[in-house]
Short mmCIF file of C-alpha atoms in Angstrom, two decimals:
data_model
loop_
_atom_site.label_atom_id
_atom_site.label_comp_id
_atom_site.label_asym_id
_atom_site.label_seq_id
_atom_site.Cartn_x
_atom_site.Cartn_y
_atom_site.Cartn_z
CA MET G 91 27.02 -28.05 -88.25
CA ARG G 92 23.69 -29.05 -88.80
CA GLN G 93 21.51 -26.73 -90.64
CA THR G 94 18.62 -28.09 -87.98
CA ALA G 95 20.45 -26.47 -85.25
CA VAL G 96 20.96 -22.85 -86.38
CA PRO G 97 17.86 -21.30 -84.97
CA GLU G 98 18.61 -23.35 -81.17
CA LEU G 99 22.32 -21.95 -81.31
CA VAL G 100 21.25 -18.26 -82.11
CA ARG G 101 18.08 -19.01 -79.21
CA SER G 102 21.16 -20.73 -76.95
CA ARG G 103 23.63 -17.54 -77.36
CA ARG G 104 20.74 -14.81 -76.85
CA LEU G 105 19.34 -16.24 -73.47
CA LEU G 106 22.81 -16.74 -72.21
CA THR G 107 23.75 -13.27 -73.39
CA GLY G 108 20.70 -12.26 -71.57
CA TYR G 109 21.54 -14.65 -68.49
CA PHE G 110 25.29 -13.35 -68.09
CA ALA G 111 23.94 -9.31 -68.05
CA GLY G 112 21.45 -10.03 -65.30
CA LEU G 113 24.20 -11.83 -63.43
CA GLY G 114 26.16 -8.62 -63.74
CA VAL G 115 23.18 -6.29 -62.56
CA VAL G 116 22.42 -8.79 -59.76
CA MET G 117 26.14 -8.59 -58.32
CA ALA G 118 27.06 -5.01 -59.13
CA VAL G 119 23.28 -4.41 -56.77
CA PHE G 120 24.45 -6.65 -54.05
CA GLY G 121 27.87 -4.62 -53.74
CA ALA G 122 26.76 -1.30 -54.15
CA ARG G 123 23.83 -1.25 -51.65
CA MET G 124 25.42 -3.41 -48.77
CA PRO G 125 26.42 -0.21 -46.89
CA ALA G 126 22.35 0.84 -47.24
CA VAL G 127 21.82 -3.11 -46.15
CA GLN G 128 23.76 -2.48 -43.34
CA ASN G 129 22.31 0.61 -42.05
CA ALA G 130 18.86 -1.13 -42.35
CA ALA G 131 19.97 -4.18 -40.58
CA GLU G 132 22.01 -1.31 -37.69
CA VAL G 133 24.79 -3.73 -38.20
CA THR G 134 28.53 -2.75 -37.10
CA THR G 135 31.28 -2.83 -39.86
CA ALA G 136 32.61 -5.62 -38.24
CA GLY G 137 29.06 -7.68 -38.88
CA LEU G 138 29.35 -6.07 -42.18
CA ALA G 139 32.65 -7.84 -42.82
CA LEU G 140 31.42 -10.89 -41.55
CA VAL G 141 28.49 -10.94 -44.22
CA LEU G 142 30.76 -10.09 -47.47
CA LEU G 143 32.56 -13.43 -45.60
CA ALA G 144 29.53 -15.12 -45.59
CA ALA G 145 28.62 -14.41 -48.85
CA ALA G 146 31.87 -15.68 -50.48
CA LEU G 147 32.32 -18.85 -48.42
CA GLY G 148 28.81 -19.34 -50.27
CA THR G 149 30.23 -18.57 -53.86
CA VAL G 150 33.02 -21.40 -53.04
CA THR G 151 30.45 -23.61 -52.04
CA GLY G 152 28.60 -22.84 -55.08
CA LEU G 153 31.30 -23.48 -57.76
CA GLN G 154 32.27 -26.59 -55.74
CA ALA G 155 28.79 -27.99 -56.10
CA GLY G 156 27.96 -26.47 -59.37
CA GLY G 157 30.88 -27.85 -60.53
CA ARG G 158 29.79 -31.66 -59.43
CA LEU G 159 26.46 -31.27 -60.40
CA ALA G 160 26.63 -29.71 -64.53
CA ARG G 161 26.13 -31.82 -66.86
CA PRO G 162 24.21 -30.65 -70.40
CA THR G 163 20.83 -32.65 -69.61
CA ARG G 164 21.00 -30.92 -65.57
CA LEU G 165 21.74 -27.61 -66.60
CA PRO G 166 18.26 -25.87 -67.52
CA ALA G 167 17.64 -26.77 -64.09
CA LEU G 168 20.89 -25.75 -62.33
CA LEU G 169 20.07 -22.29 -64.45
CA THR G 170 16.72 -22.01 -63.57
CA GLY G 171 16.63 -23.75 -60.13
CA GLY G 172 19.74 -21.15 -59.36
CA ALA G 173 17.97 -17.73 -60.69
CA ILE G 174 14.88 -18.56 -58.72
CA ALA G 175 17.63 -19.10 -55.51
CA LEU G 176 18.89 -16.10 -56.35
CA ALA G 177 15.90 -14.27 -56.59
CA ALA G 178 14.68 -14.79 -53.61
CA CYS G 179 18.34 -14.45 -51.04
CA LEU G 180 18.08 -10.90 -52.73
CA ALA G 181 14.64 -10.03 -51.73
CA VAL G 182 15.55 -11.16 -48.27
CA LEU G 183 18.66 -9.46 -48.00
CA GLY G 184 16.69 -6.23 -48.90
CA LEU G 185 14.40 -7.02 -45.57
CA CYS G 186 17.12 -8.34 -43.18
CA SER G 187 16.39 -6.79 -40.04
CA SER G 188 19.05 -9.01 -37.82
CA LEU G 189 22.78 -9.80 -38.04
CA ASP G 190 21.68 -13.54 -38.29
CA ILE G 191 19.16 -13.62 -40.94
CA LEU G 192 21.33 -11.07 -42.89
CA LEU G 193 24.64 -14.41 -42.39
CA ALA G 194 22.01 -16.77 -44.04
CA ALA G 195 20.76 -14.82 -46.36
CA ALA G 196 24.24 -13.71 -47.59
CA PHE G 197 25.75 -17.20 -47.70
CA ALA G 198 22.68 -18.44 -49.26
CA PHE G 199 23.17 -15.77 -51.73
CA GLY G 200 26.44 -16.83 -52.33
CA ILE G 201 25.78 -20.82 -53.19
CA ALA G 202 23.16 -19.79 -55.76
CA HIS G 203 25.98 -17.20 -57.38
CA GLY G 204 28.43 -19.68 -57.53
CA VAL G 205 26.65 -22.48 -58.79
CA LEU G 206 24.89 -20.34 -61.52
CA ASP G 207 28.39 -18.89 -62.47
CA VAL G 208 29.40 -22.78 -63.09
CA ALA G 209 26.10 -23.35 -65.10
CA ALA G 210 26.11 -20.35 -66.92
CA ASN G 211 29.87 -20.94 -68.71
CA ALA G 212 29.45 -24.62 -68.86
CA ALA G 213 26.61 -23.86 -70.90
CA ALA G 214 28.87 -21.06 -72.76
CA VAL G 215 31.22 -23.57 -73.47
CA ARG G 216 28.93 -25.35 -74.86
CA CYS G 217 27.15 -23.21 -76.91
CA GLN G 218 30.56 -21.95 -78.51
CA ASP G 219 31.61 -25.11 -79.23
CA ALA G 220 28.73 -25.92 -81.13
CA HIS G 221 29.22 -22.73 -82.80
CA GLY G 222 32.88 -23.58 -83.80
CA ARG G 223 33.79 -20.09 -83.03
CA PRO G 224 34.58 -17.58 -80.10
CA ILE G 225 31.59 -16.28 -78.27
CA MET G 226 32.57 -16.41 -74.73
CA GLY G 227 33.99 -12.70 -75.16
CA ARG G 228 30.31 -11.48 -75.76
CA LEU G 229 29.31 -13.18 -73.29
CA HIS G 230 31.25 -11.71 -70.56
CA ALA G 231 31.10 -8.57 -72.34
CA SER G 232 27.30 -8.71 -71.51
CA TYR G 233 28.17 -9.30 -67.84
CA SER G 234 30.55 -6.50 -67.63
CA LEU G 235 27.52 -3.96 -69.39
CA GLY G 236 24.74 -5.33 -66.57
CA ALA G 237 27.44 -4.43 -63.90
CA LEU G 238 27.52 -1.19 -65.18
CA LEU G 239 23.76 -0.74 -65.67
CA GLY G 240 23.19 -2.43 -61.78
CA ALA G 241 26.14 0.43 -60.31
CA ALA G 242 24.27 2.82 -62.39
CA ALA G 243 20.79 2.00 -60.81
CA THR G 244 21.89 2.01 -57.26
CA ALA G 245 22.17 5.68 -57.78
CA HIS G 246 19.10 7.20 -56.45
CA THR G 247 16.75 4.07 -55.27
CA SER G 248 15.80 2.51 -51.97
CA HIS G 249 17.80 -0.56 -51.44
CA THR G 250 14.53 -2.31 -50.46
CA VAL G 251 12.70 -1.74 -53.45
CA LEU G 252 16.06 -2.39 -55.44
CA PHE G 253 16.52 -5.17 -53.88
CA ALA G 254 12.71 -6.11 -54.94
CA ALA G 255 12.68 -5.57 -58.32
CA VAL G 256 16.18 -7.15 -59.33
CA ALA G 257 14.77 -10.16 -57.63
CA VAL G 258 11.37 -10.11 -59.84
CA GLY G 259 13.52 -9.76 -62.75
CA ALA G 260 15.33 -12.64 -61.91
CA ALA G 261 12.70 -14.61 -60.76
CA ALA G 262 11.15 -14.38 -64.50
CA ALA G 263 14.45 -15.10 -66.32
CA ALA G 264 14.21 -18.42 -64.57
CA GLY G 265 11.09 -19.00 -66.75
CA ALA G 266 13.22 -18.57 -69.89
CA THR G 267 15.69 -20.74 -68.73
CA THR G 268 13.47 -23.63 -69.70
CA ARG G 269 13.79 -23.28 -73.14
CA LEU G 270 17.09 -24.04 -72.68
CA THR G 271 16.46 -27.50 -72.27
CA ARG G 272 15.95 -27.26 -76.38
CA THR G 273 19.15 -25.82 -76.76
CA VAL G 274 22.35 -26.27 -74.46
CA ALA G 275 20.79 -29.64 -73.10
CA SER G 276 19.86 -30.64 -76.87
CA PRO G 277 21.50 -33.37 -78.56
CA ALA G 278 21.21 -31.29 -82.03
CA LEU G 279 23.49 -28.88 -79.98
CA GLU G 280 27.15 -31.08 -80.85
CA PRO G 281 30.32 -29.28 -81.42
CA VAL G 282 31.21 -28.67 -84.61
CA HIS G 283 34.58 -30.85 -83.70
CA PRO G 284 33.50 -33.42 -81.38
CA GLY G 285 35.79 -34.05 -78.39
CA ALA G 286 38.53 -36.36 -78.86
CA ALA G 287 38.16 -40.20 -77.17
CA PRO G 288 39.03 -40.69 -73.40
CA GLY G 289 42.75 -41.24 -72.93
CA SER G 290 43.66 -39.57 -76.87
CA PRO G 291 46.06 -37.16 -76.99
CA GLU G 292 44.01 -34.54 -77.37
CA GLN G 293 41.81 -35.44 -74.24
CA ARG G 294 45.17 -35.81 -72.21
CA ARG G 295 46.33 -31.77 -72.91
CA LEU G 296 44.46 -30.59 -70.12
CA SER G 297 46.44 -32.58 -67.66
CA ARG G 298 46.17 -31.82 -63.71
CA ARG G 299 49.32 -29.37 -64.46
CA ARG G 300 47.66 -27.41 -66.99
CA LEU G 301 44.37 -27.00 -65.39
CA TRP G 302 46.44 -25.47 -62.05
CA LEU G 303 48.08 -23.30 -64.81
CA LEU G 304 44.83 -21.74 -65.70
CA GLY G 305 43.83 -21.20 -61.99
CA ALA G 306 46.48 -19.42 -61.31
CA LEU G 307 46.38 -17.30 -64.07
CA ALA G 308 42.80 -16.64 -63.72
CA ALA G 309 43.63 -15.95 -59.96
CA ALA G 310 46.14 -13.50 -61.11
CA THR G 311 44.16 -11.70 -63.49
CA LEU G 312 41.07 -11.34 -61.03
CA LEU G 313 43.82 -9.83 -58.21
CA GLY G 314 44.17 -7.20 -60.73
CA GLU G 315 40.28 -6.79 -61.55
CA GLY G 316 39.72 -6.77 -57.66
CA ALA G 317 42.59 -3.88 -57.21
CA ALA G 318 40.82 -1.98 -59.72
CA ALA G 319 37.31 -2.27 -58.05
CA ASP G 320 38.88 -1.03 -54.38
CA TRP G 321 41.83 0.74 -55.46
CA ALA G 322 41.66 2.30 -58.53
CA SER G 323 39.45 5.36 -57.31
CA VAL G 324 41.67 5.73 -53.65
CA HIS G 325 44.46 6.37 -56.44
CA LEU G 326 43.33 8.90 -58.27
CA HIS G 327 42.01 10.38 -55.00
CA ASP G 328 45.51 10.94 -53.68
CA LEU G 329 47.00 12.55 -57.23
CA GLY G 330 44.27 15.33 -55.89
CA ALA G 331 41.72 14.06 -58.32
CA THR G 332 37.80 15.04 -57.37
CA ALA G 333 35.30 12.68 -56.42
CA ALA G 334 33.58 12.73 -59.55
CA THR G 335 37.28 11.60 -61.54
CA SER G 336 38.27 9.20 -58.65
CA ALA G 337 34.78 7.28 -59.10
CA ALA G 338 35.38 7.85 -62.70
CA ALA G 339 38.75 5.35 -62.44
CA TYR G 340 36.74 2.14 -62.26
CA GLY G 341 34.47 3.41 -64.76
CA CYS G 342 37.15 3.72 -67.47
CA TYR G 343 38.42 0.40 -66.55
CA SER G 344 35.18 -1.40 -66.64
CA ALA G 345 34.18 0.15 -69.90
CA ALA G 346 37.61 -0.36 -71.47
CA MET G 347 37.04 -4.43 -70.35
CA ALA G 348 33.56 -4.42 -71.93
CA ALA G 349 34.82 -2.71 -75.58
CA GLY G 350 37.36 -5.50 -75.16
CA ARG G 351 35.18 -8.10 -74.80
CA LEU G 352 33.02 -7.09 -77.39
CA ALA G 353 36.12 -7.31 -80.05
CA GLY G 354 38.23 -10.00 -78.43
CA ASP G 355 36.37 -13.02 -79.80
CA ARG G 356 37.07 -11.78 -83.62
CA LEU G 357 40.93 -11.15 -82.63
CA THR G 358 40.89 -14.75 -81.31
CA ALA G 359 38.81 -16.65 -84.08
CA ARG G 360 41.95 -14.51 -86.80
CA PHE G 361 45.21 -15.11 -84.17
CA GLY G 362 44.37 -17.94 -81.39
CA ALA G 363 43.79 -17.26 -78.03
CA GLY G 364 47.19 -17.53 -76.35
CA THR G 365 48.39 -14.68 -78.85
CA VAL G 366 45.55 -12.47 -78.01
CA VAL G 367 46.08 -13.10 -74.53
CA ARG G 368 49.77 -12.54 -74.37
CA THR G 369 49.40 -9.58 -76.04
CA GLY G 370 46.58 -8.01 -74.03
CA ALA G 371 48.38 -9.00 -70.48
CA ALA G 372 51.04 -6.90 -71.82
CA LEU G 373 49.50 -4.07 -72.83
CA ALA G 374 47.87 -4.46 -69.42
CA ALA G 375 51.19 -4.87 -67.46
CA LEU G 376 52.74 -1.93 -69.46
CA GLY G 377 49.47 0.88 -69.76
CA LEU G 378 49.08 -0.09 -65.47
CA ALA G 379 52.66 0.72 -65.07
CA THR G 380 52.80 3.97 -66.76
CA GLY G 381 49.72 5.34 -65.46
CA LEU G 382 51.69 4.43 -61.83
CA ALA G 383 54.78 6.15 -62.89
CA GLY G 384 53.27 9.59 -63.92
CA SER G 385 51.43 11.85 -61.27
CA THR G 386 48.68 13.51 -62.61
CA THR G 387 45.04 12.54 -63.01
CA ALA G 388 45.18 11.94 -67.04
CA SER G 389 47.84 9.49 -66.61
CA ALA G 390 46.32 7.41 -64.05
CA LEU G 391 42.82 7.00 -66.32
CA PHE G 392 44.83 6.22 -69.39
CA GLY G 393 46.74 3.57 -66.86
CA TRP G 394 43.48 1.87 -65.66
CA THR G 395 41.74 2.21 -68.56
CA ALA G 396 44.35 0.20 -70.73
CA PHE G 397 45.01 -2.08 -67.72
CA GLY G 398 40.78 -2.90 -68.23
CA LEU G 399 41.35 -3.46 -71.81
CA GLY G 400 44.52 -5.45 -72.19
CA LEU G 401 42.70 -7.80 -69.21
CA SER G 402 39.61 -8.06 -70.99
CA VAL G 403 39.90 -11.27 -73.19
CA THR G 404 42.00 -13.29 -70.04
CA ILE G 405 39.15 -14.67 -68.34
CA PRO G 406 36.79 -15.95 -71.39
CA SER G 407 39.96 -17.40 -73.00
CA LEU G 408 40.62 -19.14 -69.28
CA ILE G 409 37.47 -20.48 -69.39
CA THR G 410 37.14 -21.95 -72.71
CA ALA G 411 40.78 -23.84 -72.00
CA ALA G 412 38.97 -25.38 -68.90
CA GLY G 413 35.91 -26.26 -70.64
CA THR G 414 37.87 -28.86 -72.41
CA GLY G 415 37.92 -30.82 -69.10
CA GLY G 416 34.23 -30.22 -68.15
CA PRO G 417 32.50 -28.31 -65.43
CA ARG G 418 35.17 -29.55 -62.65
CA ALA G 419 37.55 -28.10 -64.54
CA VAL G 420 35.56 -24.92 -65.22
CA ALA G 421 35.24 -24.91 -61.67
CA THR G 422 38.24 -25.41 -60.05
CA VAL G 423 39.50 -22.23 -62.52
CA ALA G 424 36.48 -20.40 -60.89
CA VAL G 425 37.43 -20.98 -57.48
CA THR G 426 40.90 -20.40 -57.64
CA GLY G 427 39.92 -17.20 -59.75
CA TYR G 428 38.00 -16.00 -57.29
CA VAL G 429 40.94 -16.63 -54.25
CA GLY G 430 42.94 -13.70 -56.56
CA LEU G 431 39.89 -11.82 -56.50
CA LEU G 432 39.12 -11.93 -52.85
CA ALA G 433 42.47 -11.71 -51.79
CA GLY G 434 43.88 -8.98 -53.89
CA PRO G 435 42.62 -5.86 -52.35
CA ALA G 436 43.69 -6.91 -49.10
CA LEU G 437 47.14 -8.05 -50.14
CA ILE G 438 47.67 -4.29 -51.69
CA GLY G 439 46.10 -2.87 -48.51
CA ALA G 440 48.65 -4.71 -46.38
CA LEU G 441 51.47 -3.73 -48.49
CA THR G 442 50.20 0.38 -48.35
CA THR G 443 51.82 -0.42 -44.69
CA VAL G 444 55.48 -0.43 -45.74
CA THR G 445 54.83 1.30 -49.07
CA ALA G 446 53.26 4.13 -51.15
CA LEU G 447 50.13 2.85 -52.89
CA PRO G 448 51.70 3.38 -56.43
CA HIS G 449 54.27 0.72 -55.62
CA ALA G 450 51.92 -1.67 -53.87
CA LEU G 451 49.64 -1.59 -57.61
CA LEU G 452 52.58 -2.19 -59.12
CA LEU G 453 51.93 -6.01 -57.80
CA PRO G 454 49.08 -6.53 -60.50
CA ALA G 455 51.03 -4.87 -62.99
CA LEU G 456 53.62 -7.61 -62.44
CA LEU G 457 51.24 -10.48 -62.21
CA ALA G 458 49.79 -9.45 -65.71
CA ALA G 459 52.89 -9.40 -67.09
CA SER G 460 53.61 -13.17 -65.88
CA VAL G 461 50.06 -13.30 -67.40
CA ALA G 462 51.51 -12.94 -70.69
CA VAL G 463 54.41 -15.01 -70.29
CA LEU G 464 52.34 -18.02 -69.47
CA ALA G 465 49.88 -17.45 -71.20
CA PRO G 466 50.63 -19.15 -74.80
CA LYS G 467 51.86 -22.71 -73.00
CA ALA G 468 48.32 -22.59 -70.80
CA LEU G 469 46.47 -21.66 -74.00
CA GLU G 470 47.93 -23.70 -76.71
CA LYS G 471 45.18 -25.28 -79.05
CA ALA G 472 42.12 -23.26 -76.83
CA THR G 473 40.57 -21.68 -79.77
CA PRO G 474 36.79 -23.08 -80.57
#
């Protein structure tokens, strides 16, 4: 690494850390305040489902567009423009008074989020390559911490005021991203080990088959994340836990995931991505299965905590591996993973119509076990 690039690397990493944290805050506020938006716009439950569907379709559209547009020289424009668009859409969502406007704002919000997701991860891959060591875990940990902060901020705040405040913050952050022109888009930030030439064995390692394997593992992992978000508290409630304790289940999961990601970079650098993800996924599968087998609140909390800790390093490692194929590969893995995130809660809900909830929740545990089996093959040579 050239010495002159060190200040740019530090600046880039810090800006991206703040950016991931900001995205976490925005998405937590969006999800937590939807019921308040529903009431303000006098939208039925069916109408709210359409709004959430519009946001999901917008995100998929944005991920695909971001994959096509993300080039090193375009990353500052995508980050800046995306942050401004996200801020504007969030402000509109807080003021909507009709279903039509709400649907349009949600779709536009999803597009901005999808573009930002790809741009931020593409910039993170480039920054990580220039560092020559894993940093993706810490960046994704900042997203988790931002989500926890955003969820906490929604407790006693008007949705209009909250949306406006977060929108102003996102717009202010957009100004800071213009500095990334001299960092993630700079020729000085070249990888310590430059990529192989097109057609070489090193370049061919990210084949279409491997790309779809990475996507399948992302879908399996994010299905578990969706299950934790929507069903962990229900699981605790069914065991007789209080409302506060039930809500703590997802908090334990999220905190464990953030902690695991903070430690994940050092573990990945020492043992390799394949080994760390395999061990973590095995812990997630065993921990959740143990928590489901027990009939106490304590065992359930342990299970969800172990599940979050075990899966914490998976998505950062999958994004790193996909990054060797460029932004389009990152987008492909993100879109496939997002399908799992969306489908997971509904699939588990369908399973509860034919079996008990603890049995239905074995699905994410089984998928975590499959990640443990397949991760070494998918992540070979993925560590920077």
